[in-house]
Short mmCIF file of N, CA and C in Angstrom, two decimals:
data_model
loop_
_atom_site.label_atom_id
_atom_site.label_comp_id
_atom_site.label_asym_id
_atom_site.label_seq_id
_atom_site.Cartn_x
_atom_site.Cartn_y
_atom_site.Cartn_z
N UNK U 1 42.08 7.00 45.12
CA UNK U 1 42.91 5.88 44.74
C UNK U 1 43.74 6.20 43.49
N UNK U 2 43.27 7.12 42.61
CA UNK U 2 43.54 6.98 41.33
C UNK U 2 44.89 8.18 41.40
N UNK U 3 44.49 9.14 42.40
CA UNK U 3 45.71 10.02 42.62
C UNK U 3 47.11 8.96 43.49
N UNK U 4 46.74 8.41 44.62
CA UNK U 4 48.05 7.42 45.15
C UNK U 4 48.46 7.03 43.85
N UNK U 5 47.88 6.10 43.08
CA UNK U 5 48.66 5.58 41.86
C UNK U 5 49.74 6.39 41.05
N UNK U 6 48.88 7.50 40.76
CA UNK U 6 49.63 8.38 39.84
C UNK U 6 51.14 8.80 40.48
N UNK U 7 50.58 8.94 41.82
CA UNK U 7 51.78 9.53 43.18
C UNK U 7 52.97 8.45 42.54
N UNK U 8 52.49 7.60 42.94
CA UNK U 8 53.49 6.08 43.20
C UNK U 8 54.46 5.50 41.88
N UNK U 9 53.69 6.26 40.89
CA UNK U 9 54.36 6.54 39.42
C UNK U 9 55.18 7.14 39.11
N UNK U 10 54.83 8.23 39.75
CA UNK U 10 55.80 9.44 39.69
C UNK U 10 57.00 9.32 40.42
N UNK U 11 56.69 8.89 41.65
CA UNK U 11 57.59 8.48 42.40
C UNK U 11 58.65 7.24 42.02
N UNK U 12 58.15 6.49 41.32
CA UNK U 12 59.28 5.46 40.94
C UNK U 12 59.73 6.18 39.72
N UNK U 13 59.54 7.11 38.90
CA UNK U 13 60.02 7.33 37.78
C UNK U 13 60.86 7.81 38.23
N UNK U 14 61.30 9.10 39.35
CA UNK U 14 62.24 9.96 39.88
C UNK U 14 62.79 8.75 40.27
N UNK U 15 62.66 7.98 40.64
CA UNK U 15 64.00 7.00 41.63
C UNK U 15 64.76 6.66 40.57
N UNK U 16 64.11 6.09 39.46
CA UNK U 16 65.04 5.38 38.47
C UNK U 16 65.40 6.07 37.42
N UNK U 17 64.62 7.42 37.39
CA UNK U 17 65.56 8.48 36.21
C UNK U 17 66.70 8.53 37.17
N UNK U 18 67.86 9.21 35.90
CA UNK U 18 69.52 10.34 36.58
C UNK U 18 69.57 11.02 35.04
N UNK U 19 70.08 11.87 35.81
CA UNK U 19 69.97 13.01 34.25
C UNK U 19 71.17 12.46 33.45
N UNK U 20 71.35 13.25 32.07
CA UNK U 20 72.20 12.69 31.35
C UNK U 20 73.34 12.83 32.00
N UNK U 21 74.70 11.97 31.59
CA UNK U 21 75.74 12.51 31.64
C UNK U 21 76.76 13.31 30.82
N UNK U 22 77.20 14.61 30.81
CA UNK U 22 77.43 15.39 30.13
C UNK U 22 78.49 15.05 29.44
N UNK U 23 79.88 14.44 30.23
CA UNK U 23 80.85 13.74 29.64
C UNK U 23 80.72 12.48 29.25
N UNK U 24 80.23 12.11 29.53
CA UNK U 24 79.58 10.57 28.54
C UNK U 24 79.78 10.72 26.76
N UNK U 25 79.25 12.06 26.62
CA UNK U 25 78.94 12.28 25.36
C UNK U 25 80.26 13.38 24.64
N UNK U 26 81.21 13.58 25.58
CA UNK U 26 82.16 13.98 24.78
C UNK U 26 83.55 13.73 24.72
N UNK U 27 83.77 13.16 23.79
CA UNK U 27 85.53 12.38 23.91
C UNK U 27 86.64 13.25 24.30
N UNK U 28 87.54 12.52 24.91
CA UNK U 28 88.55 12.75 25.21
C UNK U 28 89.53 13.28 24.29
N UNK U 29 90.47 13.86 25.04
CA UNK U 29 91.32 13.92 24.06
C UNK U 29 92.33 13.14 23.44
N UNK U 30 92.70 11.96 24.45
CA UNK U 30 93.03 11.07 24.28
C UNK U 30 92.71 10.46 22.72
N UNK U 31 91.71 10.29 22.58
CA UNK U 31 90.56 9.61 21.34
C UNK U 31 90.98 10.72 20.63
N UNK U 32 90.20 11.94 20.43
CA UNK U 32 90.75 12.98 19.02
C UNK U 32 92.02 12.39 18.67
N UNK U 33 93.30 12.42 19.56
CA UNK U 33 94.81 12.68 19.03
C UNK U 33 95.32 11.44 18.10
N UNK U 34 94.34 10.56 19.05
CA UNK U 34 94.41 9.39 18.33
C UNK U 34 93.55 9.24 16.84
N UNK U 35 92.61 9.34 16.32
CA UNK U 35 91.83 9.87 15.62
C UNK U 35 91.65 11.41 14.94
N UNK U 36 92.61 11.81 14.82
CA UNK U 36 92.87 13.41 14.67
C UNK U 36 92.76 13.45 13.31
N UNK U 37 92.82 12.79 11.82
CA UNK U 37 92.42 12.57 10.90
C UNK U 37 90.94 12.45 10.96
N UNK U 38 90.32 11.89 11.45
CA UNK U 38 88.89 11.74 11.97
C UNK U 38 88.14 12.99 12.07
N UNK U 39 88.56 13.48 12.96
CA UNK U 39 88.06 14.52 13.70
C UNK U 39 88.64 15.68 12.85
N UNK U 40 89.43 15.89 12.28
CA UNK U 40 89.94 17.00 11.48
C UNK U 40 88.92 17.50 10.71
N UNK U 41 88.30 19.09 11.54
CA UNK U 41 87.74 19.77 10.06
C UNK U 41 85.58 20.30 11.03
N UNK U 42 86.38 19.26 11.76
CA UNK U 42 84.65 18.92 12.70
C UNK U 42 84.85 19.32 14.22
N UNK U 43 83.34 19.61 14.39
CA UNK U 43 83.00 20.51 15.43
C UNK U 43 83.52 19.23 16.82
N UNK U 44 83.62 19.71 17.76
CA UNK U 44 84.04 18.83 18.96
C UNK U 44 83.97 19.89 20.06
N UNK U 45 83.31 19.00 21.38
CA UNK U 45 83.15 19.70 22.19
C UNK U 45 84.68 18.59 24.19
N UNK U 46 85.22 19.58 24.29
CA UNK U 46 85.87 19.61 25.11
C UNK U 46 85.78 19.60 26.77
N UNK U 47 86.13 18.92 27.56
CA UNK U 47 85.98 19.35 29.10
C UNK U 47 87.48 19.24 29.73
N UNK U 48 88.43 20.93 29.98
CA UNK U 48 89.35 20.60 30.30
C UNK U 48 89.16 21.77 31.44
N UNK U 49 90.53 22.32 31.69
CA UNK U 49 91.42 23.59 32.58
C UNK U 49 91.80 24.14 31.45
N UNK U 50 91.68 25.91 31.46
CA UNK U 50 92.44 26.37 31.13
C UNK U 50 93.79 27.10 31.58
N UNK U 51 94.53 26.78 30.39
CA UNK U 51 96.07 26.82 30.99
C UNK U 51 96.61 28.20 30.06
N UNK U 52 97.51 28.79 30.67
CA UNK U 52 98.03 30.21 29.74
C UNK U 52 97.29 30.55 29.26
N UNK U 53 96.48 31.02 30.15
CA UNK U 53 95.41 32.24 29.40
C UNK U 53 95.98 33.14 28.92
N UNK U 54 95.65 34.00 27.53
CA UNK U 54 95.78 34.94 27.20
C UNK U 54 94.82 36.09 26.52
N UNK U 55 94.72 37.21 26.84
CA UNK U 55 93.56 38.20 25.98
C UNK U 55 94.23 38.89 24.80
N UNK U 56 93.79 39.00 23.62
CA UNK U 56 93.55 40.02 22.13
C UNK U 56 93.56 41.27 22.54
N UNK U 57 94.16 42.26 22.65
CA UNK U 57 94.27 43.71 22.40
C UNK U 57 94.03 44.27 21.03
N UNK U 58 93.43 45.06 20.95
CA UNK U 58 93.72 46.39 19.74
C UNK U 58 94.27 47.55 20.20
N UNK U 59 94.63 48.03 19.36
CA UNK U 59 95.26 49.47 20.10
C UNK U 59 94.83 50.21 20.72
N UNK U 60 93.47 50.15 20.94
CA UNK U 60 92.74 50.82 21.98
C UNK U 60 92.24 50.16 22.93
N UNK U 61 93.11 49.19 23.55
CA UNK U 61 92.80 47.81 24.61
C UNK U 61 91.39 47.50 24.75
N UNK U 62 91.26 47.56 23.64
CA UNK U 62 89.47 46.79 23.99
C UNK U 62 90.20 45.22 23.57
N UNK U 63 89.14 44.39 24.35
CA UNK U 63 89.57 42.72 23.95
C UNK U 63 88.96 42.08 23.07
N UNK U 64 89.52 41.69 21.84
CA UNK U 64 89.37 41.16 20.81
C UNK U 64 89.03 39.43 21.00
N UNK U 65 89.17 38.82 22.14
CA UNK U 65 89.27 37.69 22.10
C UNK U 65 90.40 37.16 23.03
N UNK U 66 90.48 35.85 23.08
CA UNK U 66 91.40 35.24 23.86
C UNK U 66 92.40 34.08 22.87
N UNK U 67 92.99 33.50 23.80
CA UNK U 67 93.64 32.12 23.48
C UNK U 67 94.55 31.53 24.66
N UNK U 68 94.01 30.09 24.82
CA UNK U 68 95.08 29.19 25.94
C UNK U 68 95.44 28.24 25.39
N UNK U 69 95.49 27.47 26.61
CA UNK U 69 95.71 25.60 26.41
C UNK U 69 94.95 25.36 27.00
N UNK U 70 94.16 24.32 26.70
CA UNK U 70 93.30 23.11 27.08
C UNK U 70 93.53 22.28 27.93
N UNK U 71 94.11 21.90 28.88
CA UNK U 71 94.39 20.68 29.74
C UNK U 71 93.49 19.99 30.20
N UNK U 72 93.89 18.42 29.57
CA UNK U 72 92.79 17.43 30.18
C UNK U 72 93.72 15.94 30.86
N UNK U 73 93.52 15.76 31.24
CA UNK U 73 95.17 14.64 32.22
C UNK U 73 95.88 15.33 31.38
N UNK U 74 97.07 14.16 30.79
CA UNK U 74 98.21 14.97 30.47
C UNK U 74 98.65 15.41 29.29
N UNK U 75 97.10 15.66 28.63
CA UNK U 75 97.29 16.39 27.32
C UNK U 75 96.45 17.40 27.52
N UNK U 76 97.12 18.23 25.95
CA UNK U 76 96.74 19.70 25.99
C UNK U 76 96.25 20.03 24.43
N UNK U 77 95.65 21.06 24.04
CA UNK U 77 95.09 21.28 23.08
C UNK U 77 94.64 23.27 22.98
N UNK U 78 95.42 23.68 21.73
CA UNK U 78 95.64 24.81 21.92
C UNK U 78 94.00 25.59 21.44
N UNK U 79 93.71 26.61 22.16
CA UNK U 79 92.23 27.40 22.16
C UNK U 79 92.11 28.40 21.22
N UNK U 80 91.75 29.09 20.44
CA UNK U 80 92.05 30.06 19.61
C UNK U 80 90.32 30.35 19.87
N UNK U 81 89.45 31.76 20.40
CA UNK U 81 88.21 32.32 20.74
C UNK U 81 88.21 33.55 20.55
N UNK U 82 88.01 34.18 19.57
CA UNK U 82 87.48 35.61 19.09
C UNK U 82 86.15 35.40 19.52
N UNK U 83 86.37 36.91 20.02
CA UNK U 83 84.96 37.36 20.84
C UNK U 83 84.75 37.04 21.63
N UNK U 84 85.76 35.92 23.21
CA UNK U 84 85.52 35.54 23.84
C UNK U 84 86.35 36.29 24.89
N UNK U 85 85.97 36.53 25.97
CA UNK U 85 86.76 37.74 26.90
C UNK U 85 86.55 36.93 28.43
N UNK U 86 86.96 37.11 29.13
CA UNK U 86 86.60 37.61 30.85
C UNK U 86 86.43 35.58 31.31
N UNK U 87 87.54 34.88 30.80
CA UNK U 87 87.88 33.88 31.35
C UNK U 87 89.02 33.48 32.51
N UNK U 88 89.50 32.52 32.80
CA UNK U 88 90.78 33.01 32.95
C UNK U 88 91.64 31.76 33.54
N UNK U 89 92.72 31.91 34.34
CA UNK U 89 94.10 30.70 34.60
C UNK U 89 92.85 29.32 35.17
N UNK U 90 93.38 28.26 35.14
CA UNK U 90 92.49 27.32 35.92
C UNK U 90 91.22 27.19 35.97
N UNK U 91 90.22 27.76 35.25
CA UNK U 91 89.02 27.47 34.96
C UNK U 91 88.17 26.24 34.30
N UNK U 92 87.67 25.62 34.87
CA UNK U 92 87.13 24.75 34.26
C UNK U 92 86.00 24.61 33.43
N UNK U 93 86.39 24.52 32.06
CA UNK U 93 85.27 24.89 31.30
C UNK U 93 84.99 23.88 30.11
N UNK U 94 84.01 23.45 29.21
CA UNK U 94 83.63 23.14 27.93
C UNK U 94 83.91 23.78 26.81
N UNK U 95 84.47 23.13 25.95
CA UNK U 95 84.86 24.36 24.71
C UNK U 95 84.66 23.29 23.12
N UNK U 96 83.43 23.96 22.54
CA UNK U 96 83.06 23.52 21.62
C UNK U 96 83.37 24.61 20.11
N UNK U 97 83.82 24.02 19.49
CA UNK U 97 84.72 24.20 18.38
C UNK U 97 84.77 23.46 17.14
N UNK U 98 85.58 24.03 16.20
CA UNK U 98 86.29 23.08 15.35
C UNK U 98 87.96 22.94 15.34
N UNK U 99 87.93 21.50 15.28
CA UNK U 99 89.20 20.83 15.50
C UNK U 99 89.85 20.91 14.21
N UNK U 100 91.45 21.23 14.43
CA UNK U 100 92.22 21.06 13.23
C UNK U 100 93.87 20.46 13.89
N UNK U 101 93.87 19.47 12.71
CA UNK U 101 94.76 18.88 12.79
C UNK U 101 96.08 19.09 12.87
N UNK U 102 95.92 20.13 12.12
CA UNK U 102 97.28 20.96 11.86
C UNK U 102 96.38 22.97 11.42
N UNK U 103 96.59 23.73 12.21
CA UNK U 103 96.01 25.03 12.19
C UNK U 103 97.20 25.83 11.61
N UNK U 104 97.29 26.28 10.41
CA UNK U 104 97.80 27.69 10.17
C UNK U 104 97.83 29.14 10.74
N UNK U 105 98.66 29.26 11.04
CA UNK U 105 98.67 31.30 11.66
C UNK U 105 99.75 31.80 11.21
N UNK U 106 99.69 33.32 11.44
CA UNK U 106 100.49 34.43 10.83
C UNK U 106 101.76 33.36 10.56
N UNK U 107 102.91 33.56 12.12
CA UNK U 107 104.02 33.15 11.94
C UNK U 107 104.40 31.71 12.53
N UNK U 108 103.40 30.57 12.34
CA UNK U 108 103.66 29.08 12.35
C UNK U 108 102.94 28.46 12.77
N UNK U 109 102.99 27.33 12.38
CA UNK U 109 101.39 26.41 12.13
C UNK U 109 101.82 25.26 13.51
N UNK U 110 100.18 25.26 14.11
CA UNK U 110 99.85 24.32 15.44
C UNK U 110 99.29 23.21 14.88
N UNK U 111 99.74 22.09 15.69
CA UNK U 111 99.15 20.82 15.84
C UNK U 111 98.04 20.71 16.34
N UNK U 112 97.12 20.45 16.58
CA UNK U 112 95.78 20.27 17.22
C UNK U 112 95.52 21.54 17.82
N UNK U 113 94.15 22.10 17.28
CA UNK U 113 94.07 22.89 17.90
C UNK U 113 92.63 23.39 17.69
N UNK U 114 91.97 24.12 18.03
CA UNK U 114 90.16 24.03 18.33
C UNK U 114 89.64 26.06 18.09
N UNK U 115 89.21 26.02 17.30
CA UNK U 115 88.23 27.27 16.85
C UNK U 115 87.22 27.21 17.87
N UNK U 116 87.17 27.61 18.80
CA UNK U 116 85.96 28.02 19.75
C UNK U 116 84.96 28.65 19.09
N UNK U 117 83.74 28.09 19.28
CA UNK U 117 82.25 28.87 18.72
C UNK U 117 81.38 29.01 20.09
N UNK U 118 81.81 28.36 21.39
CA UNK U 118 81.35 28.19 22.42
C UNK U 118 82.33 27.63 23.32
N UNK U 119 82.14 28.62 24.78
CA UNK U 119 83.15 27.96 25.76
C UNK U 119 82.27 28.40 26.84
N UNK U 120 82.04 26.97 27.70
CA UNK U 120 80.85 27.19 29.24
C UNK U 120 81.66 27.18 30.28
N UNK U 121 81.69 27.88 30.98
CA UNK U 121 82.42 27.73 32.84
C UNK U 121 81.87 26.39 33.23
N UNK U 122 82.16 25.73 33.85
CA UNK U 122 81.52 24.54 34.52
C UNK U 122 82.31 24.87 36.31
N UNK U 123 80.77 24.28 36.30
CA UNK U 123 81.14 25.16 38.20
C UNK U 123 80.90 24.04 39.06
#
């Protein structure tokens, strides 16, 4: 008797668990752009497409890293990932980072744009 019970426990717990939801917990981009003062400076994690992929060369074509665009509806958000290689056009992935509002580089500074410390394929 004491095992049916336990059964019947178990069994309603699986019915009424659902695992988390992954995007539940991470804003849009919509929200950053809007909030981009907010978010300026802090880690944020992303669920888009990548768009214009590109790979880092050194002169001895080893790959230094990448950089795209982000596409999520009809905004975009530029990728900047050292040490990140073997991605590519249309992939759908997570990309956790830090967000900057305005990013400095060599020859001209981006509007929104995300330091990758982590980027997941999502399949």
């Amino acid at each position: 008797m004491r095992i049916l019970l336990t059964l019947a426990c178990l069994a309603l717990t699986l019915l009424v668990w659902s695992p988390p939801n992954l995007s539940a917990d991470i804003p849009r981009l919509d929200t950053i752009y809007q909030n981009s003062t907010q978010f300026d400076g802090k880690e944020v994690s992303i669920i888009g497409t990548i768009r214009a992929y590109k790979e880092k060369v050194n002169k001895d074509r080893e790959i230094l890293g990448c950089h795209f665009w982000l596409e999520q509806g009809n905004k975009m958000v530029f990728v900047h990932a050292n040490g990140f290689k073997d991605y590519g056009e249309k992939m759908r992935v997570v990309v956790t980072g830090t967000f900057y509002k305005l990013k400095e580089v060599p020859d001209y500074t981006l509007d929104n744009a995300i330091d990758a410390k982590r980027i997941e394929e999502l399949k």
